[in-house]
Short mmCIF file of C-alpha atoms in Angstrom, two decimals:
data_model
loop_
_atom_site.label_atom_id
_atom_site.label_comp_id
_atom_site.label_asym_id
_atom_site.label_seq_id
_atom_site.Cartn_x
_atom_site.Cartn_y
_atom_site.Cartn_z
CA MET A 1 9.01 -45.02 -24.67
CA LYS A 2 11.25 -47.37 -22.66
CA ARG A 3 9.07 -50.36 -23.63
CA LEU A 4 9.32 -49.40 -27.29
CA PHE A 5 13.14 -49.09 -27.23
CA SER A 6 13.57 -52.43 -25.39
CA GLU A 7 11.40 -54.15 -28.03
CA ILE A 8 13.48 -52.65 -30.79
CA LEU A 9 16.73 -53.73 -29.14
CA ARG A 10 15.45 -57.33 -28.75
CA GLY A 11 14.59 -57.31 -32.40
CA CYS A 12 18.09 -56.09 -33.30
CA ALA A 13 19.66 -59.18 -31.79
CA LEU A 14 17.73 -61.36 -34.24
CA PHE A 15 17.63 -59.09 -37.26
CA SER A 16 19.24 -60.01 -40.54
CA ILE A 17 18.16 -58.90 -43.93
CA LEU A 18 18.15 -60.10 -47.59
CA PHE A 19 19.82 -57.82 -50.05
CA TRP A 20 19.35 -57.90 -53.82
CA THR A 21 21.79 -58.14 -56.63
CA THR A 22 21.63 -55.66 -59.50
CA THR A 23 19.71 -58.29 -61.54
CA GLY A 24 16.98 -58.33 -58.92
CA ARG A 25 17.64 -61.93 -57.70
CA ALA A 26 17.89 -62.60 -53.96
CA ALA A 27 21.49 -63.05 -52.77
CA GLU A 28 22.60 -64.99 -49.71
CA GLU A 29 21.41 -63.76 -46.35
CA VAL A 30 23.80 -61.27 -44.86
CA PRO A 31 23.77 -60.38 -41.13
CA LEU A 32 23.06 -56.75 -40.42
CA ASN A 33 26.42 -56.25 -38.73
CA GLN A 34 28.19 -57.17 -41.95
CA ARG A 35 26.34 -54.64 -44.08
CA PRO A 36 27.63 -51.05 -44.45
CA ALA A 37 25.87 -48.09 -42.89
CA ARG A 38 24.97 -45.26 -45.28
CA GLN A 39 27.84 -42.97 -46.17
CA SER A 40 27.17 -39.65 -44.46
CA PRO A 41 28.69 -36.30 -45.35
CA GLU A 42 31.90 -35.28 -43.66
CA TRP A 43 30.20 -32.60 -41.54
CA ILE A 44 28.17 -35.32 -39.89
CA GLN A 45 31.10 -37.70 -39.42
CA LYS A 46 33.19 -34.99 -37.69
CA ALA A 47 30.39 -33.27 -35.76
CA VAL A 48 30.32 -32.00 -32.22
CA LEU A 49 26.58 -31.71 -31.50
CA TYR A 50 24.88 -29.24 -29.17
CA GLN A 51 21.23 -29.34 -28.13
CA ILE A 52 19.44 -26.03 -27.46
CA ASN A 53 16.35 -25.89 -25.31
CA THR A 54 15.39 -22.37 -26.44
CA ARG A 55 13.50 -21.58 -23.27
CA ALA A 56 16.49 -22.40 -21.11
CA PHE A 57 19.22 -21.06 -23.39
CA THR A 58 18.75 -17.34 -22.75
CA PRO A 59 16.74 -15.15 -20.35
CA GLU A 60 14.65 -13.97 -23.31
CA GLY A 61 13.96 -17.47 -24.61
CA THR A 62 13.90 -16.30 -28.24
CA LEU A 63 15.67 -17.10 -31.48
CA GLN A 64 17.06 -13.59 -31.69
CA ALA A 65 18.69 -13.98 -28.27
CA ALA A 66 19.97 -17.47 -29.14
CA LYS A 67 21.60 -16.03 -32.27
CA GLU A 68 23.77 -13.78 -30.12
CA LYS A 69 25.15 -16.83 -28.27
CA LEU A 70 26.21 -18.70 -31.41
CA PRO A 71 29.82 -17.33 -31.39
CA LEU A 72 30.27 -18.75 -27.89
CA LEU A 73 29.24 -22.19 -29.05
CA LYS A 74 31.61 -21.86 -31.98
CA GLU A 75 34.40 -21.04 -29.56
CA ALA A 76 33.57 -24.15 -27.53
CA GLY A 77 34.16 -26.25 -30.62
CA VAL A 78 30.50 -26.99 -31.45
CA THR A 79 29.86 -27.63 -35.13
CA VAL A 80 26.13 -28.59 -35.16
CA ILE A 81 23.27 -27.21 -33.10
CA TYR A 82 19.83 -28.74 -32.84
CA PHE A 83 16.85 -27.02 -31.37
CA CYS A 84 14.05 -28.51 -29.34
CA PRO A 85 10.85 -28.09 -31.39
CA LEU A 86 10.23 -24.53 -32.46
CA PHE A 87 6.86 -24.98 -34.13
CA THR A 88 3.58 -23.54 -32.79
CA MET A 89 2.63 -25.26 -29.54
CA ASP A 90 -0.82 -26.30 -28.43
CA ASP A 91 -2.03 -24.04 -25.60
CA ASP A 92 -4.92 -26.20 -24.41
CA MET A 93 -5.46 -25.66 -20.68
CA ASP A 94 -7.23 -28.97 -20.02
CA GLU A 95 -4.72 -30.97 -17.97
CA GLN A 96 -6.24 -34.31 -19.04
CA PHE A 97 -4.32 -33.69 -22.30
CA TRP A 98 -1.08 -32.71 -20.61
CA SER A 99 1.71 -35.22 -20.33
CA PRO A 100 2.37 -36.58 -16.80
CA ARG A 101 5.65 -34.71 -16.61
CA GLN A 102 3.96 -31.48 -17.65
CA VAL A 103 1.53 -31.83 -14.76
CA LYS A 104 4.26 -32.88 -12.33
CA SER A 105 6.34 -29.78 -13.15
CA GLN A 106 3.77 -27.63 -11.35
CA LEU A 107 4.70 -24.71 -13.56
CA GLY A 108 1.20 -24.37 -14.96
CA ASN A 109 2.38 -23.83 -18.51
CA PRO A 110 0.04 -25.34 -21.12
CA LYS A 111 2.56 -25.00 -23.94
CA ASN A 112 4.68 -28.11 -24.29
CA PRO A 113 7.34 -27.99 -27.08
CA TYR A 114 6.52 -31.61 -27.91
CA ARG A 115 2.74 -30.99 -28.26
CA MET A 116 2.31 -29.35 -31.62
CA ASN A 117 -0.45 -27.07 -32.90
CA ASP A 118 0.87 -26.01 -36.32
CA TYR A 119 3.83 -27.67 -38.07
CA ASP A 120 4.37 -24.92 -40.62
CA LYS A 121 4.93 -21.94 -38.26
CA ILE A 122 7.41 -20.83 -35.60
CA ASP A 123 5.79 -20.32 -32.16
CA PRO A 124 5.56 -16.60 -31.41
CA GLU A 125 7.13 -17.28 -28.00
CA TYR A 126 10.37 -17.91 -29.83
CA GLY A 127 9.97 -15.26 -32.56
CA THR A 128 9.00 -15.26 -36.21
CA GLU A 129 9.70 -17.26 -39.33
CA ALA A 130 12.03 -14.40 -40.33
CA ASP A 131 13.90 -14.80 -37.03
CA ALA A 132 14.41 -18.49 -37.77
CA LYS A 133 15.78 -17.79 -41.24
CA GLU A 134 18.10 -15.11 -39.84
CA LEU A 135 19.43 -17.46 -37.16
CA ILE A 136 20.16 -20.14 -39.70
CA ARG A 137 21.92 -17.64 -41.93
CA ALA A 138 24.03 -16.35 -39.01
CA ALA A 139 24.89 -19.90 -38.00
CA HIS A 140 26.02 -20.76 -41.51
CA GLU A 141 28.23 -17.70 -41.61
CA LEU A 142 29.96 -19.04 -38.49
CA GLY A 143 30.36 -22.50 -40.08
CA LEU A 144 27.66 -24.01 -37.88
CA ARG A 145 24.96 -26.41 -39.02
CA VAL A 146 21.37 -26.14 -37.75
CA MET A 147 18.88 -28.97 -37.15
CA PHE A 148 15.23 -28.80 -36.20
CA ASP A 149 13.36 -31.30 -34.00
CA LEU A 150 10.34 -32.98 -35.66
CA VAL A 151 7.43 -34.35 -33.62
CA TYR A 152 5.37 -36.35 -36.11
CA LEU A 153 3.99 -39.16 -33.93
CA HIS A 154 1.37 -37.00 -32.21
CA CYS A 155 0.13 -33.43 -31.73
CA GLY A 156 -2.00 -31.35 -29.39
CA PRO A 157 -5.77 -31.76 -28.94
CA LYS A 158 -6.42 -28.34 -30.44
CA ALA A 159 -3.96 -28.76 -33.30
CA THR A 160 -4.88 -27.35 -36.71
CA LEU A 161 -4.93 -30.83 -38.24
CA VAL A 162 -7.41 -32.14 -35.64
CA LYS A 163 -9.87 -29.58 -36.98
CA THR A 164 -9.04 -29.63 -40.68
CA HIS A 165 -8.17 -33.31 -41.17
CA PRO A 166 -9.77 -35.47 -38.45
CA GLU A 167 -9.24 -38.45 -40.74
CA TYR A 168 -5.46 -38.22 -40.19
CA PHE A 169 -5.64 -39.80 -36.76
CA ARG A 170 -5.77 -43.32 -35.33
CA ARG A 171 -9.11 -44.19 -33.82
CA ASN A 172 -10.23 -46.23 -30.86
CA PRO A 173 -13.02 -48.87 -31.29
CA ASP A 174 -15.53 -46.31 -30.10
CA GLY A 175 -14.43 -43.88 -32.81
CA SER A 176 -12.59 -41.44 -30.54
CA ILE A 177 -9.03 -40.36 -31.42
CA HIS A 178 -6.37 -42.65 -30.02
CA LEU A 179 -3.89 -40.98 -27.65
CA THR A 180 -0.25 -41.90 -27.18
CA GLN A 181 1.20 -42.63 -23.74
CA TRP A 182 1.80 -38.88 -23.41
CA LYS A 183 -1.97 -38.25 -23.83
CA PHE A 184 -1.62 -36.65 -27.27
CA PRO A 185 -3.64 -37.48 -30.45
CA GLU A 186 -1.71 -39.99 -32.58
CA PHE A 187 -1.37 -39.78 -36.35
CA ASP A 188 -2.16 -42.78 -38.47
CA PHE A 189 0.86 -43.52 -40.71
CA THR A 190 -0.99 -46.25 -42.57
CA LYS A 191 -2.69 -43.43 -44.47
CA PRO A 192 -0.89 -42.08 -47.59
CA GLU A 193 -2.26 -38.58 -47.01
CA VAL A 194 -0.68 -38.39 -43.55
CA ARG A 195 2.69 -39.40 -44.96
CA GLU A 196 2.38 -36.91 -47.81
CA TYR A 197 1.57 -34.07 -45.42
CA PHE A 198 4.71 -34.69 -43.33
CA TRP A 199 7.00 -35.28 -46.30
CA GLN A 200 5.96 -31.92 -47.68
CA ASN A 201 6.51 -30.34 -44.26
CA MET A 202 10.12 -31.61 -44.18
CA GLU A 203 10.68 -30.40 -47.73
CA MET A 204 9.44 -26.95 -46.85
CA TRP A 205 11.88 -26.52 -43.93
CA VAL A 206 14.85 -27.57 -46.14
CA ARG A 207 13.82 -25.69 -49.23
CA ASP A 208 12.59 -22.46 -47.69
CA TYR A 209 14.69 -22.22 -44.51
CA ASP A 210 17.93 -24.04 -45.51
CA VAL A 211 17.73 -26.31 -42.41
CA ASP A 212 20.66 -28.75 -42.37
CA GLY A 213 18.95 -31.67 -40.71
CA PHE A 214 16.27 -33.05 -38.49
CA ARG A 215 16.12 -34.84 -35.16
CA MET A 216 13.10 -37.16 -35.34
CA ASP A 217 11.24 -37.46 -32.07
CA VAL A 218 10.29 -41.10 -31.08
CA ALA A 219 11.43 -42.16 -34.55
CA ASP A 220 11.06 -45.87 -33.79
CA ALA A 221 7.28 -45.48 -33.33
CA ILE A 222 6.92 -44.36 -36.94
CA PRO A 223 7.39 -46.94 -39.76
CA LEU A 224 10.89 -47.02 -41.19
CA ASP A 225 9.64 -46.93 -44.74
CA PHE A 226 8.17 -43.46 -44.02
CA TRP A 227 11.62 -42.16 -43.14
CA GLU A 228 13.21 -43.96 -46.08
CA GLU A 229 10.90 -42.23 -48.54
CA ALA A 230 11.53 -38.95 -46.69
CA ARG A 231 15.24 -39.51 -47.32
CA ARG A 232 14.65 -40.02 -51.05
CA ARG A 233 12.61 -36.88 -51.30
CA ILE A 234 14.93 -34.67 -49.25
CA ASP A 235 17.96 -35.91 -51.14
CA LYS A 236 16.45 -34.48 -54.32
CA ILE A 237 16.50 -31.03 -52.69
CA ARG A 238 19.79 -31.36 -50.75
CA PRO A 239 21.74 -34.64 -50.49
CA ASP A 240 23.67 -33.57 -47.39
CA VAL A 241 20.78 -33.23 -44.93
CA CYS A 242 21.20 -35.11 -41.63
CA PHE A 243 18.56 -37.52 -40.28
CA PHE A 244 18.93 -38.14 -36.53
CA ALA A 245 16.66 -40.79 -35.01
CA GLU A 246 15.57 -40.57 -31.40
CA GLY A 247 15.55 -44.32 -31.29
CA THR A 248 17.58 -47.50 -31.42
CA ARG A 249 16.16 -49.36 -34.40
CA CYS A 250 19.17 -51.26 -35.71
CA GLN A 251 18.47 -51.01 -39.43
CA ASP A 252 17.92 -47.25 -39.39
CA GLN A 253 21.32 -46.44 -40.85
CA LEU A 254 21.19 -48.76 -43.80
CA PHE A 255 19.51 -45.99 -45.78
CA ALA A 256 17.44 -43.39 -43.97
CA PHE A 257 19.34 -42.17 -40.92
CA ASP A 258 22.79 -40.83 -40.13
CA TRP A 259 22.63 -40.96 -36.35
CA ASN A 260 20.88 -42.92 -33.58
CA TYR A 261 20.67 -42.05 -29.91
CA GLY A 262 22.96 -43.97 -27.56
CA PHE A 263 20.30 -44.80 -25.02
CA PRO A 264 21.88 -48.19 -24.05
CA PHE A 265 25.28 -46.55 -23.74
CA PHE A 266 24.03 -43.85 -21.37
CA GLY A 267 22.10 -46.40 -19.36
CA THR A 268 25.25 -48.36 -18.85
CA LEU A 269 27.29 -45.28 -18.01
CA LYS A 270 24.70 -44.27 -15.45
CA LYS A 271 24.96 -47.65 -13.75
CA VAL A 272 28.73 -47.17 -13.46
CA TYR A 273 28.36 -43.78 -11.80
CA ASP A 274 25.17 -44.28 -9.82
CA ALA A 275 25.13 -47.98 -9.02
CA GLY A 276 28.87 -48.81 -8.74
CA GLN A 277 29.03 -51.19 -11.67
CA PRO A 278 32.55 -51.80 -13.06
CA ALA A 279 33.90 -49.62 -15.83
CA SER A 280 34.35 -52.74 -17.99
CA THR A 281 30.57 -52.87 -18.48
CA ILE A 282 30.89 -49.75 -20.68
CA ARG A 283 33.29 -51.66 -22.93
CA ARG A 284 30.91 -54.63 -23.11
CA ASN A 285 28.04 -52.28 -24.03
CA VAL A 286 30.05 -50.64 -26.83
CA GLU A 287 31.07 -54.04 -28.20
CA TRP A 288 27.50 -55.32 -28.01
CA MET A 289 26.11 -52.22 -29.74
CA THR A 290 28.67 -52.65 -32.55
CA GLN A 291 27.55 -56.24 -33.08
CA GLN A 292 23.90 -55.20 -33.50
CA ARG A 293 24.36 -52.62 -36.23
CA PRO A 294 25.69 -52.02 -39.73
CA VAL A 295 29.41 -51.45 -40.12
CA GLY A 296 30.15 -47.78 -39.50
CA ALA A 297 26.87 -46.95 -37.80
CA ARG A 298 27.10 -43.70 -35.86
CA ILE A 299 25.81 -43.40 -32.29
CA VAL A 300 25.29 -40.07 -30.53
CA HIS A 301 26.70 -40.18 -26.99
CA TYR A 302 25.40 -37.75 -24.44
CA LEU A 303 25.45 -37.14 -20.67
CA ASP A 304 22.42 -34.84 -20.54
CA ASN A 305 19.53 -33.75 -22.71
CA HIS A 306 16.17 -32.02 -22.47
CA ASP A 307 14.49 -35.10 -20.99
CA LEU A 308 17.13 -35.81 -18.38
CA SER A 309 17.52 -32.22 -17.29
CA ASN A 310 13.78 -31.80 -17.05
CA ASP A 311 13.45 -34.86 -14.79
CA ASP A 312 16.49 -33.93 -12.68
CA TYR A 313 14.86 -30.74 -11.40
CA HIS A 314 17.60 -29.23 -9.15
CA ASN A 315 19.71 -32.39 -8.93
CA ARG A 316 21.55 -31.86 -12.20
CA ILE A 317 24.28 -34.21 -13.38
CA ASP A 318 27.20 -32.00 -12.38
CA LYS A 319 25.82 -32.14 -8.85
CA ARG A 320 25.35 -35.90 -8.82
CA TRP A 321 28.48 -36.99 -10.54
CA GLY A 322 30.65 -34.02 -9.59
CA ILE A 323 32.54 -31.74 -11.94
CA ASP A 324 35.49 -34.14 -12.19
CA GLY A 325 33.20 -37.11 -12.81
CA VAL A 326 31.42 -35.37 -15.64
CA ASP A 327 34.75 -34.27 -17.09
CA ALA A 328 35.91 -37.88 -17.26
CA ALA A 329 32.69 -38.90 -18.98
CA LEU A 330 33.08 -36.04 -21.48
CA VAL A 331 36.58 -37.28 -22.35
CA LEU A 332 35.05 -40.70 -22.97
CA ILE A 333 32.26 -39.57 -25.29
CA TYR A 334 34.56 -37.28 -27.27
CA THR A 335 37.20 -39.97 -27.84
CA LEU A 336 35.01 -43.07 -28.37
CA ASP A 337 33.64 -44.00 -31.78
CA GLY A 338 30.47 -41.95 -32.31
CA THR A 339 29.42 -38.34 -32.01
CA PRO A 340 29.50 -36.34 -28.74
CA MET A 341 26.55 -34.22 -27.81
CA LEU A 342 26.54 -31.36 -25.30
CA TYR A 343 23.34 -30.13 -23.76
CA CYS A 344 22.45 -26.48 -23.27
CA GLY A 345 24.86 -25.06 -20.64
CA GLN A 346 26.92 -28.20 -20.07
CA GLU A 347 29.90 -26.40 -21.50
CA VAL A 348 29.88 -24.07 -18.47
CA ALA A 349 28.93 -26.78 -15.93
CA ASP A 350 25.43 -25.29 -15.43
CA ILE A 351 23.49 -26.72 -12.50
CA SER A 352 20.31 -24.64 -12.72
CA ARG A 353 16.94 -26.26 -12.96
CA HIS A 354 15.78 -26.73 -16.58
CA SER A 355 12.25 -27.61 -17.60
CA LEU A 356 10.56 -28.20 -20.96
CA TYR A 357 7.66 -26.27 -19.43
CA GLY A 358 9.63 -23.43 -17.92
CA SER A 359 9.85 -20.08 -19.67
CA LYS A 360 10.41 -16.47 -18.73
CA LYS A 361 6.76 -16.45 -17.74
CA TYR A 362 6.70 -19.86 -16.06
CA GLY A 363 9.45 -20.59 -13.55
CA ASN A 364 12.26 -18.87 -15.40
CA CYS A 365 14.30 -22.08 -15.66
CA ILE A 366 17.38 -20.85 -17.58
CA ILE A 367 21.09 -21.38 -17.82
CA ASP A 368 23.12 -19.55 -15.23
CA TRP A 369 25.62 -17.98 -17.64
CA SER A 370 27.52 -16.45 -14.73
CA ARG A 371 28.99 -19.96 -14.35
CA LEU A 372 31.32 -19.01 -17.24
CA GLU A 373 33.06 -16.58 -14.83
CA THR A 374 33.67 -19.24 -12.18
CA ALA A 375 36.73 -21.49 -11.98
CA GLU A 376 34.57 -24.58 -12.60
CA GLY A 377 32.83 -22.99 -15.61
CA LYS A 378 36.03 -21.74 -17.15
CA ALA A 379 37.68 -25.13 -16.79
CA ARG A 380 34.72 -27.01 -18.28
CA PHE A 381 34.60 -24.59 -21.22
CA ALA A 382 38.30 -25.02 -21.83
CA LEU A 383 38.00 -28.81 -21.68
CA CYS A 384 35.19 -28.85 -24.25
CA ARG A 385 37.24 -26.58 -26.49
CA ARG A 386 40.33 -28.83 -26.23
CA LEU A 387 38.33 -32.01 -26.82
CA SER A 388 36.71 -30.46 -29.86
CA GLU A 389 40.08 -29.42 -31.20
CA LEU A 390 41.36 -32.95 -30.64
CA ARG A 391 38.57 -34.38 -32.81
CA ARG A 392 39.10 -31.68 -35.41
CA SER A 393 42.87 -32.16 -35.68
CA ASP A 394 43.15 -35.94 -35.59
CA ASP A 395 41.05 -38.16 -37.85
CA CYS A 396 41.70 -41.12 -35.56
CA PHE A 397 38.80 -39.89 -33.44
CA THR A 398 36.28 -39.45 -36.29
CA SER A 399 37.35 -42.06 -38.83
CA GLY A 400 39.51 -44.54 -36.89
CA LYS A 401 38.73 -47.83 -35.23
CA VAL A 402 38.51 -48.55 -31.51
CA GLU A 403 41.00 -51.15 -30.23
CA TRP A 404 40.51 -52.01 -26.57
CA VAL A 405 43.60 -52.30 -24.42
CA GLU A 406 43.54 -54.85 -21.58
CA ASN A 407 44.37 -53.52 -18.13
CA ASP A 408 44.57 -55.00 -14.60
CA ALA A 409 42.01 -52.59 -13.10
CA PRO A 410 38.86 -53.17 -15.16
CA GLU A 411 36.65 -52.23 -12.23
CA SER A 412 37.85 -48.64 -12.61
CA VAL A 413 39.76 -48.04 -15.83
CA LEU A 414 38.85 -47.96 -19.51
CA SER A 415 41.76 -48.08 -21.93
CA PHE A 416 41.67 -48.14 -25.72
CA TYR A 417 43.43 -47.00 -28.87
CA ARG A 418 41.90 -45.00 -31.71
CA THR A 419 43.71 -46.20 -34.81
CA LEU A 420 43.83 -45.06 -38.41
CA GLU A 421 46.27 -45.83 -41.18
CA GLY A 422 49.09 -46.79 -38.85
CA LYS A 423 48.50 -43.96 -36.37
CA LYS A 424 47.51 -44.73 -32.78
CA VAL A 425 46.20 -42.54 -30.00
CA LEU A 426 45.84 -43.99 -26.52
CA VAL A 427 42.99 -43.12 -24.18
CA VAL A 428 43.08 -44.05 -20.51
CA ILE A 429 40.25 -42.99 -18.16
CA ASN A 430 39.59 -43.72 -14.48
CA MET A 431 35.79 -43.85 -14.25
CA LYS A 432 35.78 -44.04 -10.44
CA ARG A 433 36.16 -41.63 -7.54
CA ALA A 434 39.28 -43.29 -6.16
CA THR A 435 42.95 -43.23 -7.07
CA VAL A 436 44.07 -46.35 -8.91
CA LYS A 437 47.40 -47.77 -10.15
CA VAL A 438 46.94 -49.63 -13.41
CA THR A 439 49.08 -51.63 -15.80
CA LEU A 440 48.16 -51.54 -19.48
CA GLU A 441 48.95 -54.62 -21.55
CA GLY A 442 51.46 -54.03 -24.33
CA VAL A 443 51.59 -50.22 -23.93
CA GLU A 444 54.88 -48.38 -23.73
CA LYS A 445 55.54 -45.10 -21.99
CA PRO A 446 53.87 -41.89 -23.32
CA LYS A 447 55.66 -39.50 -25.63
CA ASP A 448 53.02 -36.94 -26.66
CA THR A 449 50.35 -35.91 -24.16
CA ARG A 450 47.30 -34.33 -25.82
CA ILE A 451 44.89 -34.00 -22.88
CA ALA A 452 45.47 -35.14 -19.29
CA SER A 453 44.28 -34.55 -15.73
CA ARG A 454 45.36 -36.34 -12.54
CA ALA A 455 47.37 -38.91 -14.51
CA VAL A 456 51.00 -39.88 -13.92
CA ALA A 457 52.84 -42.37 -16.12
CA GLY A 458 55.30 -44.57 -14.27
CA ASP A 459 57.98 -46.89 -15.62
CA GLY A 460 56.98 -48.88 -18.67
CA ASN A 461 53.27 -49.46 -18.85
CA THR A 462 52.24 -48.62 -15.31
CA TRP A 463 50.04 -45.55 -14.66
CA GLU A 464 48.66 -43.83 -11.61
CA LEU A 465 45.30 -42.18 -12.09
CA GLY A 466 43.70 -39.93 -9.52
CA GLU A 467 39.93 -39.69 -9.01
CA TYR A 468 38.37 -39.49 -12.46
CA GLY A 469 41.86 -38.99 -13.94
CA TYR A 470 42.46 -39.38 -17.66
CA TRP A 471 45.24 -39.31 -20.24
CA VAL A 472 45.01 -38.99 -24.02
CA GLY A 473 48.06 -39.00 -26.34
CA ARG A 474 50.57 -41.04 -28.25
CA VAL A 475 52.90 -43.67 -26.87
CA GLU A 476 56.22 -45.05 -28.02
#
């Protein structure tokens, strides 16, 4: 997967595209970063995203149990939830067809949420099709949107389609089915019948279940024109459905997609926290990403997800970076341009082991909801709620521009304005575990603090920020 994403990113640096006038004649070549991204619905532009790994979300690991937790997510300020794949999993016990991580987990569970058996049914481990419809209905009553995770690149060795449509798969020179790097049979998207099958599958989930969007697993490995036609067909059913690409292909948001993952952003953030790189590298990454993409492209920023938590085992991010360090990073992803994403229990500073292969039967790797009763859990939940309210109450954070503010401590401090129609909100964050005194260029003293921790404004434009301290508000 890493090789695929790096190849896509290299291509982005060189990519430009011809557009066509209404008369059909070729116009001048226009760089991608001067073309507009697709106009997404307001619910997408203002979203606070939350990923649910159903197995880890509740002790029961079911959709019915997840439904009971939805009011808590609403209280935290979440507006959109997306589930790890819920469709019937392949239960093949032959470990030669298990992914390397599945084997390494030592949990012995053959059922991998990303190794499908049947794309049209909910896995009985999670519940029934009726349970899925009821959860979506309950979420909509709360004002929440629901997205499903689609795994169309590959499936399990015992999948229904392997038996009924063996012609759907890529083949090796010897005639055997080609396997992806995860050891799963790979679909052949050069075949119209494969495309038609999956387009109809997407249509079914929108039409019959009222799903609000899809997260597309390894989206870059599937031709973009497949997703573009999917967009056309889904728009005929509902024009407000969200397409979220697990990928970094730069042209995704010209037509098909509303969101891309911020893999390069998180990689840079990790280097700041784990390898001691200067905070200014985050700014350079954001500026570089902006130059590679259409104007207004939306990036999903995260600190954790199902892959990271799975690979962390017991060394979860709140242990590695510390509660205060994660808090500072959350302030950053909520206030930067883009969409913030919380992962399954992050709103209570959960540090339990999570695993894609853990369930109530295998390892019992679930959120420790008692964290909500601890000082750390309460503080984290309150911070998420305040940050969500900030985005909800001030369009600067969802529609405004980012204007970077120079400071004299770029090793430690990020400083920027979010601006919209003459309004300005200042964000100052110490990304390091050390107190720092910093002077911001051209910034006057604060007059309206919105969110702050371990931050003291001195005379004029001088600030003192404690370890991972931050300040968000208006200045004179």
